[in-house]
Amino acid sequence: MDKIQQVQEEALAAIAEATDLESLNQVRIQYLGKKGSIQELMSEMKSLPKEEKPAFGSKVNVCKQEVSTALEHKQSELESQSLFANLEKEKIDITLEETKLQIGTSHPLVMIQQEIENLFVGMGYTIAEGPEVEEDYYNFELANIPKDHPARDMQDTFYIDPNTLLRTHTTAMQMRELEKAKGKAPIKLICPGKVYRRDDDDATHSHQFMQSEGLVVAENITLADLKGTLEHMANTMFGNGRTIRFRPSYFPFTEPSVEVDVSCPFCNGKGCSVCKGSGWIEILGAGMVHPHVLEMNGFDPEKYSGFAFGVGLERVAMLKYGIDDIRNFYLNDKRFLQNFNRFD
Ligand code: DAH
């Protein structure tokens, strides 16, 4: 009986000490296997006197039961340990350090161009586009500026050859569109784009800048239509309450010609440093399409009339955003461009 007790204690100790499934299995074989210690005890029963057999037998059974249960517990403990160890070992770090996305911004000139386009498309205008490398014919000739015309001095031109140049104004597109219409009205379009002039760059001059041309031709178009249209534009671009005024001017392709001023959006027309005390700021040139221009392009000036205007986009952007140096638009300094980030 002592031996049974001893085997049981040894077995339970060995089970407690087992550190992995393999060594636990060795313990199982050693005690519960066919040739194991507990089986050996069973076979010893044969040699016992008959009356001792039941007590001995039941003690061996209890021993076997205890050892089996301990083995089972230990087995599931070691199994879950090894499962956790494997999970730990196979763990994948799925986190990723955040990289802050740099969201680009629309260029302020693009924003102004889009604003102008939206405004005029909303009034039923179409948008025309054309070449920056232009023929002298469209840039000057059809715009009523013949070769010997003194008005050519007004614009210093980058010539590619005697008949090809970088367009000096989007008015070239006005001529292309008039010619394309073959005398058929109505025409209602704007044409935004780049233009080029030989200029020494400084805070207010750039050899390349942007304009948008506007052109309307139909029957009974008057200067009042031009004024209403530009007033609407001034209110949309510079805020409600703007008024505009016309000053007589001269352009070879319009008659009459006007310079257009907008009431100063900074002081509401009272006079400040931006408008130099006058209460007005010049924003564009405009006029009624010259009858000769209409005629050269195949329109009957007795039947049709039209207005046109040319607005400088940098000028509008500078006024609207308080930018004091035109070169900022072209330096691409991110610190400048970031000011126009609509997502910040
Ligand atoms: N082409 C002129 C310029 O570049 C602007 C201009 C004035 C355009 C009057 C027009 C106009 O269409 O009618 O200075």
Coordinates of C-alpha atoms and ligand atoms in Angstrom, one line a residue:
M1 CA 0.0 0.0 0.0
D2 CA 2.9 2.3 0.8
K3 CA 4.3 1.6 -2.6
I4 CA 1.1 2.7 -4.3
Q5 CA 1.2 5.9 -2.2
Q6 CA 4.8 6.5 -3.3
V7 CA 4.1 5.9 -7.0
Q8 CA 1.2 8.3 -6.8
E9 CA 3.3 11.0 -5.2
E10 CA 6.1 10.5 -7.6
A11 CA 3.7 10.6 -10.6
L12 CA 2.0 13.8 -9.3
A13 CA 5.4 15.5 -8.7
A14 CA 6.6 14.5 -12.2
I15 CA 3.4 15.9 -13.7
A16 CA 3.8 19.2 -11.8
E17 CA 7.4 19.5 -13.1
A18 CA 6.7 18.8 -16.7
T19 CA 7.4 22.0 -18.7
D20 CA 6.1 21.0 -22.1
L21 CA 3.8 18.5 -23.8
E22 CA 6.7 16.2 -24.8
S23 CA 7.9 15.7 -21.3
L24 CA 4.4 15.4 -20.0
N25 CA 3.9 12.5 -22.5
Q26 CA 7.0 10.8 -21.2
V27 CA 5.4 11.0 -17.7
R28 CA 2.2 9.5 -19.0
I29 CA 4.1 6.6 -20.6
Q30 CA 6.2 6.1 -17.5
Y31 CA 3.2 5.8 -15.2
L32 CA 0.1 4.9 -17.2
G33 CA 1.7 3.1 -20.2
K34 CA 1.4 -0.7 -20.7
K35 CA 4.7 -1.2 -19.0
G36 CA 4.3 1.8 -16.7
S37 CA 4.5 1.8 -12.9
I38 CA 0.8 1.8 -12.3
Q39 CA 0.3 -1.2 -14.6
E40 CA 3.1 -2.9 -12.7
L41 CA 1.3 -2.4 -9.4
M42 CA -1.8 -4.0 -11.0
S43 CA 0.2 -7.1 -11.9
E44 CA 1.7 -7.3 -8.4
M45 CA -1.9 -7.8 -7.1
K46 CA -1.8 -11.4 -8.3
S47 CA 0.8 -12.3 -5.7
L48 CA -1.2 -10.8 -2.8
P49 CA -3.3 -12.9 -0.4
K50 CA -7.0 -12.9 -1.5
E51 CA -8.3 -10.8 1.3
E52 CA -5.9 -8.0 0.6
K53 CA -6.8 -7.8 -3.0
P54 CA -9.9 -5.6 -2.9
A55 CA -8.3 -2.9 -0.8
F56 CA -5.1 -3.0 -2.9
G57 CA -7.1 -3.0 -6.2
S58 CA -9.2 -0.1 -5.2
K59 CA -6.2 2.0 -4.0
V60 CA -4.4 1.3 -7.3
N61 CA -7.6 2.5 -9.2
V62 CA -7.8 5.6 -7.1
C63 CA -4.1 6.2 -7.8
K64 CA -4.7 5.7 -11.5
Q65 CA -7.6 8.1 -11.4
E66 CA -5.7 10.8 -9.6
V67 CA -2.7 10.5 -11.9
S68 CA -5.0 10.6 -15.1
T69 CA -6.9 13.6 -13.9
A70 CA -3.7 15.5 -13.0
L71 CA -2.3 14.6 -16.4
E72 CA -5.4 15.9 -18.2
H73 CA -5.3 19.2 -16.3
K74 CA -1.6 19.6 -16.9
Q75 CA -2.1 18.7 -20.6
S76 CA -4.7 21.4 -21.2
E77 CA -2.6 23.9 -19.2
L78 CA 0.4 23.2 -21.4
E79 CA -1.6 23.3 -24.5
S80 CA -3.0 26.7 -23.9
Q81 CA 0.4 27.9 -22.8
S82 CA 1.9 26.8 -26.1
L83 CA -1.0 28.3 -28.0
F84 CA -0.4 31.7 -26.4
A85 CA 3.3 31.3 -27.0
N86 CA 2.7 30.7 -30.7
L87 CA 0.2 33.6 -31.0
E88 CA 2.8 35.8 -29.3
K89 CA 5.5 34.6 -31.7
E90 CA 3.4 35.0 -34.8
K91 CA 2.0 38.4 -33.9
I92 CA 2.1 40.9 -36.7
D93 CA 2.3 44.6 -36.1
I94 CA -0.4 46.0 -38.3
T95 CA -0.1 49.5 -37.1
L96 CA 1.5 52.1 -39.3
E97 CA 2.8 55.4 -38.3
E98 CA 0.6 58.2 -39.6
T99 CA 2.1 60.2 -42.5
K100 CA 0.3 63.6 -42.7
L101 CA -1.1 64.0 -46.2
Q102 CA -0.1 67.2 -47.8
I103 CA -3.1 68.4 -49.7
G104 CA -2.4 70.6 -52.6
T105 CA -4.2 73.8 -53.1
S106 CA -5.6 75.5 -56.2
H107 CA -3.4 78.3 -57.4
P108 CA -5.1 81.7 -56.6
L109 CA -5.2 82.5 -60.4
V110 CA -6.9 79.2 -61.0
M111 CA -9.4 80.1 -58.4
I112 CA -10.1 83.5 -59.9
Q113 CA -10.4 81.9 -63.4
Q114 CA -12.9 79.4 -62.1
E115 CA -14.9 82.1 -60.3
I116 CA -15.1 84.2 -63.5
E117 CA -16.0 81.1 -65.6
N118 CA -18.8 80.1 -63.1
L119 CA -20.1 83.6 -63.1
F120 CA -20.3 83.9 -66.9
V121 CA -21.4 80.4 -67.6
G122 CA -24.3 81.1 -65.2
M123 CA -25.3 84.0 -67.5
G124 CA -25.3 81.7 -70.5
Y125 CA -21.8 82.4 -71.8
T126 CA -19.6 79.7 -73.4
I127 CA -15.8 79.4 -72.7
A128 CA -13.4 79.7 -75.7
E129 CA -9.8 78.6 -75.7
G130 CA -7.1 79.3 -78.2
P131 CA -3.4 79.4 -79.0
E132 CA -0.8 81.4 -77.0
V133 CA 1.5 81.3 -80.0
E134 CA -0.7 83.5 -82.3
E135 CA -0.7 85.0 -85.7
D136 CA -0.1 88.7 -86.1
Y137 CA -3.4 88.6 -88.1
Y138 CA -5.6 87.8 -85.1
N139 CA -3.6 89.6 -82.5
F140 CA -3.4 92.9 -84.4
E141 CA -4.7 93.0 -87.9
L142 CA -8.3 91.8 -87.3
A143 CA -8.4 93.8 -84.0
N144 CA -8.1 97.0 -86.2
I145 CA -4.4 97.4 -85.5
P146 CA -2.8 97.4 -88.9
K147 CA 1.0 97.2 -89.3
D148 CA 1.6 100.9 -89.4
H149 CA -0.9 101.7 -86.6
P150 CA 0.6 103.6 -83.8
A151 CA -1.4 101.5 -81.3
R152 CA 1.1 98.7 -81.9
D153 CA 3.5 100.7 -79.8
M154 CA 1.1 100.3 -76.9
Q155 CA 2.1 96.7 -76.7
D156 CA 5.6 95.4 -76.7
T157 CA 5.4 92.1 -78.4
F158 CA 7.5 88.9 -78.3
Y159 CA 7.8 88.0 -82.0
I160 CA 8.6 84.5 -83.2
D161 CA 8.8 85.6 -86.8
P162 CA 7.3 88.7 -88.5
N163 CA 3.9 87.0 -88.6
T164 CA 3.9 84.9 -85.5
L165 CA 4.0 86.1 -81.9
L166 CA 3.1 85.3 -78.3
R167 CA -0.4 86.8 -78.0
T168 CA -0.3 90.2 -76.2
H169 CA -4.0 90.0 -75.3
T170 CA -6.9 87.6 -75.3
T171 CA -8.5 90.0 -77.8
A172 CA -6.8 87.7 -80.4
M173 CA -9.4 85.1 -79.4
Q174 CA -12.2 87.6 -79.7
M175 CA -11.1 87.9 -83.4
R176 CA -10.8 84.2 -83.9
E177 CA -14.3 83.6 -82.5
L178 CA -15.8 86.5 -84.5
E179 CA -14.3 85.1 -87.7
K180 CA -15.4 81.5 -86.8
A181 CA -19.0 82.7 -86.4
K182 CA -19.1 83.8 -90.1
G183 CA -21.4 86.7 -89.5
K184 CA -23.9 84.7 -87.4
A185 CA -25.1 86.1 -84.1
P186 CA -25.7 85.8 -81.2
I187 CA -22.2 85.3 -79.7
K188 CA -21.7 85.2 -76.0
L189 CA -18.4 84.0 -74.7
I190 CA -15.4 84.5 -72.4
C191 CA -11.9 83.5 -73.1
P192 CA -9.5 83.2 -70.2
G193 CA -5.8 82.5 -70.9
K194 CA -2.2 83.6 -70.7
V195 CA -0.8 86.6 -72.5
Y196 CA 2.7 87.9 -73.0
R197 CA 4.4 91.3 -73.2
R198 CA 8.0 92.4 -73.2
D199 CA 8.2 94.0 -69.8
D200 CA 10.7 94.3 -67.0
D201 CA 9.2 92.3 -64.2
D202 CA 8.6 94.2 -61.0
A203 CA 5.9 94.3 -58.3
T204 CA 3.2 95.4 -60.8
H205 CA 4.6 94.2 -64.2
S206 CA 5.1 90.7 -65.5
H207 CA 6.1 89.5 -68.9
Q208 CA 3.5 86.9 -68.7
F209 CA 0.1 87.3 -67.1
M210 CA -3.5 86.2 -67.5
Q211 CA -6.6 87.9 -68.9
S212 CA -10.1 87.0 -69.7
E213 CA -11.8 88.4 -72.7
G214 CA -15.5 88.8 -72.8
L215 CA -17.6 89.2 -76.0
V216 CA -21.3 89.6 -76.7
V217 CA -22.6 90.2 -80.2
A218 CA -26.3 90.3 -81.1
E219 CA -28.9 92.8 -82.3
N220 CA -29.5 95.8 -80.1
I221 CA -26.6 95.3 -77.7
T222 CA -25.8 98.6 -76.0
L223 CA -23.3 100.1 -73.6
A224 CA -26.0 99.7 -70.9
D225 CA -25.8 95.9 -71.4
L226 CA -22.0 96.1 -70.9
K227 CA -22.5 98.2 -67.7
G228 CA -25.0 95.8 -66.2
T229 CA -22.9 92.8 -67.0
L230 CA -19.7 94.3 -65.5
E231 CA -21.6 95.6 -62.4
H232 CA -22.8 92.0 -61.8
M233 CA -19.3 90.8 -62.2
A234 CA -17.9 93.4 -59.7
N235 CA -20.5 92.4 -57.1
T236 CA -19.8 88.7 -57.5
M237 CA -16.0 89.1 -57.4
F238 CA -15.7 91.8 -54.8
G239 CA -18.8 91.5 -52.7
N240 CA -22.3 93.0 -52.8
G241 CA -22.7 96.7 -52.9
R242 CA -20.0 97.5 -55.5
T243 CA -20.8 100.1 -58.1
I244 CA -18.8 100.7 -61.3
R245 CA -18.1 103.7 -63.4
F246 CA -17.0 104.2 -67.0
R247 CA -14.2 106.6 -68.0
P248 CA -13.7 107.4 -71.7
S249 CA -10.6 105.6 -73.1
Y250 CA -9.2 104.4 -76.3
F251 CA -8.7 100.9 -77.8
P252 CA -8.5 100.4 -81.6
F253 CA -11.0 97.5 -81.5
T254 CA -13.8 99.3 -79.6
E255 CA -15.8 102.5 -80.2
P256 CA -16.6 103.9 -77.8
S257 CA -13.9 102.6 -75.4
V258 CA -14.0 102.8 -71.6
E259 CA -11.8 102.1 -68.6
V260 CA -13.9 100.5 -65.9
D261 CA -13.5 101.4 -62.2
V262 CA -15.0 99.6 -59.3
S263 CA -15.9 101.3 -56.1
C264 CA -13.1 100.5 -53.7
P265 CA -14.0 97.3 -51.8
F266 CA -11.6 98.2 -49.0
C267 CA -13.1 101.5 -47.9
N268 CA -16.5 101.2 -49.6
G269 CA -15.7 104.2 -51.8
K270 CA -14.7 106.6 -49.0
G271 CA -11.1 106.8 -50.0
C272 CA -8.1 104.8 -48.6
S273 CA -4.5 103.9 -49.3
V274 CA -5.4 101.1 -51.7
C275 CA -7.6 103.4 -53.9
K276 CA -5.2 106.3 -53.2
G277 CA -8.0 108.3 -51.7
S278 CA -10.2 108.3 -54.9
G279 CA -12.7 105.7 -53.8
W280 CA -12.3 103.9 -57.2
I281 CA -10.1 101.2 -58.5
E282 CA -9.5 100.5 -62.2
I283 CA -10.2 96.9 -63.1
L284 CA -10.5 96.5 -66.8
G285 CA -10.8 97.9 -70.3
A286 CA -14.0 97.5 -72.4
G287 CA -16.1 99.0 -75.1
M288 CA -18.5 98.5 -78.0
V289 CA -17.0 96.3 -80.6
H290 CA -15.7 98.7 -83.3
P291 CA -18.0 98.6 -86.5
H292 CA -14.9 98.1 -88.6
V293 CA -13.9 95.0 -86.5
L294 CA -17.4 93.6 -87.0
E295 CA -17.2 94.3 -90.7
M296 CA -13.8 92.7 -91.1
N297 CA -15.1 89.6 -89.5
G298 CA -18.2 89.4 -91.7
F299 CA -20.8 91.0 -89.5
D300 CA -23.2 93.7 -90.7
P301 CA -22.6 96.6 -88.3
E302 CA -25.9 98.1 -89.2
K303 CA -27.7 95.0 -87.9
Y304 CA -25.4 93.8 -85.1
S305 CA -23.6 95.4 -82.3
G306 CA -21.6 94.0 -79.5
F307 CA -19.6 94.7 -76.4
A308 CA -16.3 93.4 -75.3
F309 CA -14.0 93.6 -72.3
G310 CA -10.6 92.4 -71.2
V311 CA -9.9 91.8 -67.5
G312 CA -6.6 91.1 -65.9
L313 CA -6.8 88.1 -63.6
E314 CA -3.8 89.0 -61.5
R315 CA -5.2 92.4 -60.9
V316 CA -8.5 90.9 -59.7
A317 CA -6.7 88.4 -57.5
M318 CA -4.3 91.1 -56.1
L319 CA -7.3 93.3 -55.1
K320 CA -9.4 90.4 -53.8
Y321 CA -6.7 88.8 -51.7
G322 CA -4.6 91.9 -50.9
I323 CA -1.5 90.7 -52.7
D324 CA 1.0 93.5 -53.3
D325 CA 3.5 91.9 -55.7
I326 CA 2.5 90.2 -59.0
R327 CA 5.7 88.1 -58.9
N328 CA 4.2 86.0 -56.1
F329 CA 1.9 84.3 -58.6
Y330 CA 4.9 82.9 -60.5
L331 CA 7.5 82.1 -57.8
N332 CA 5.6 79.1 -56.5
D333 CA 6.7 79.7 -53.0
K334 CA 4.7 77.2 -51.0
R335 CA 4.3 79.7 -48.1
F336 CA 2.4 82.0 -50.4
L337 CA 0.3 79.3 -52.1
Q338 CA -0.6 77.7 -48.7
N339 CA -2.6 80.8 -47.9
F340 CA -5.2 79.7 -50.5
N341 CA -5.6 76.2 -49.0
R342 CA -9.4 75.8 -48.9
F343 CA -9.0 72.7 -46.6
D344 CA -7.1 74.3 -43.8
Ligands
DAH1 N1 -7.0 94.0 -75.0 C1 -7.0 95.0 -74.0 C2 -5.7 95.0 -73.2 O1 -5.0 94.0 -73.3 C3 -8.1 94.9 -73.0 C4 -9.4 95.1 -73.7 C5 -9.9 96.4 -73.8 C6 -10.1 94.1 -74.2 C7 -11.2 96.6 -74.3 C8 -11.3 94.3 -74.8 C9 -11.8 95.6 -74.9 O2 -12.0 93.3 -75.4 O3 -13.1 95.8 -75.5 O4 -5.3 95.9 -72.6

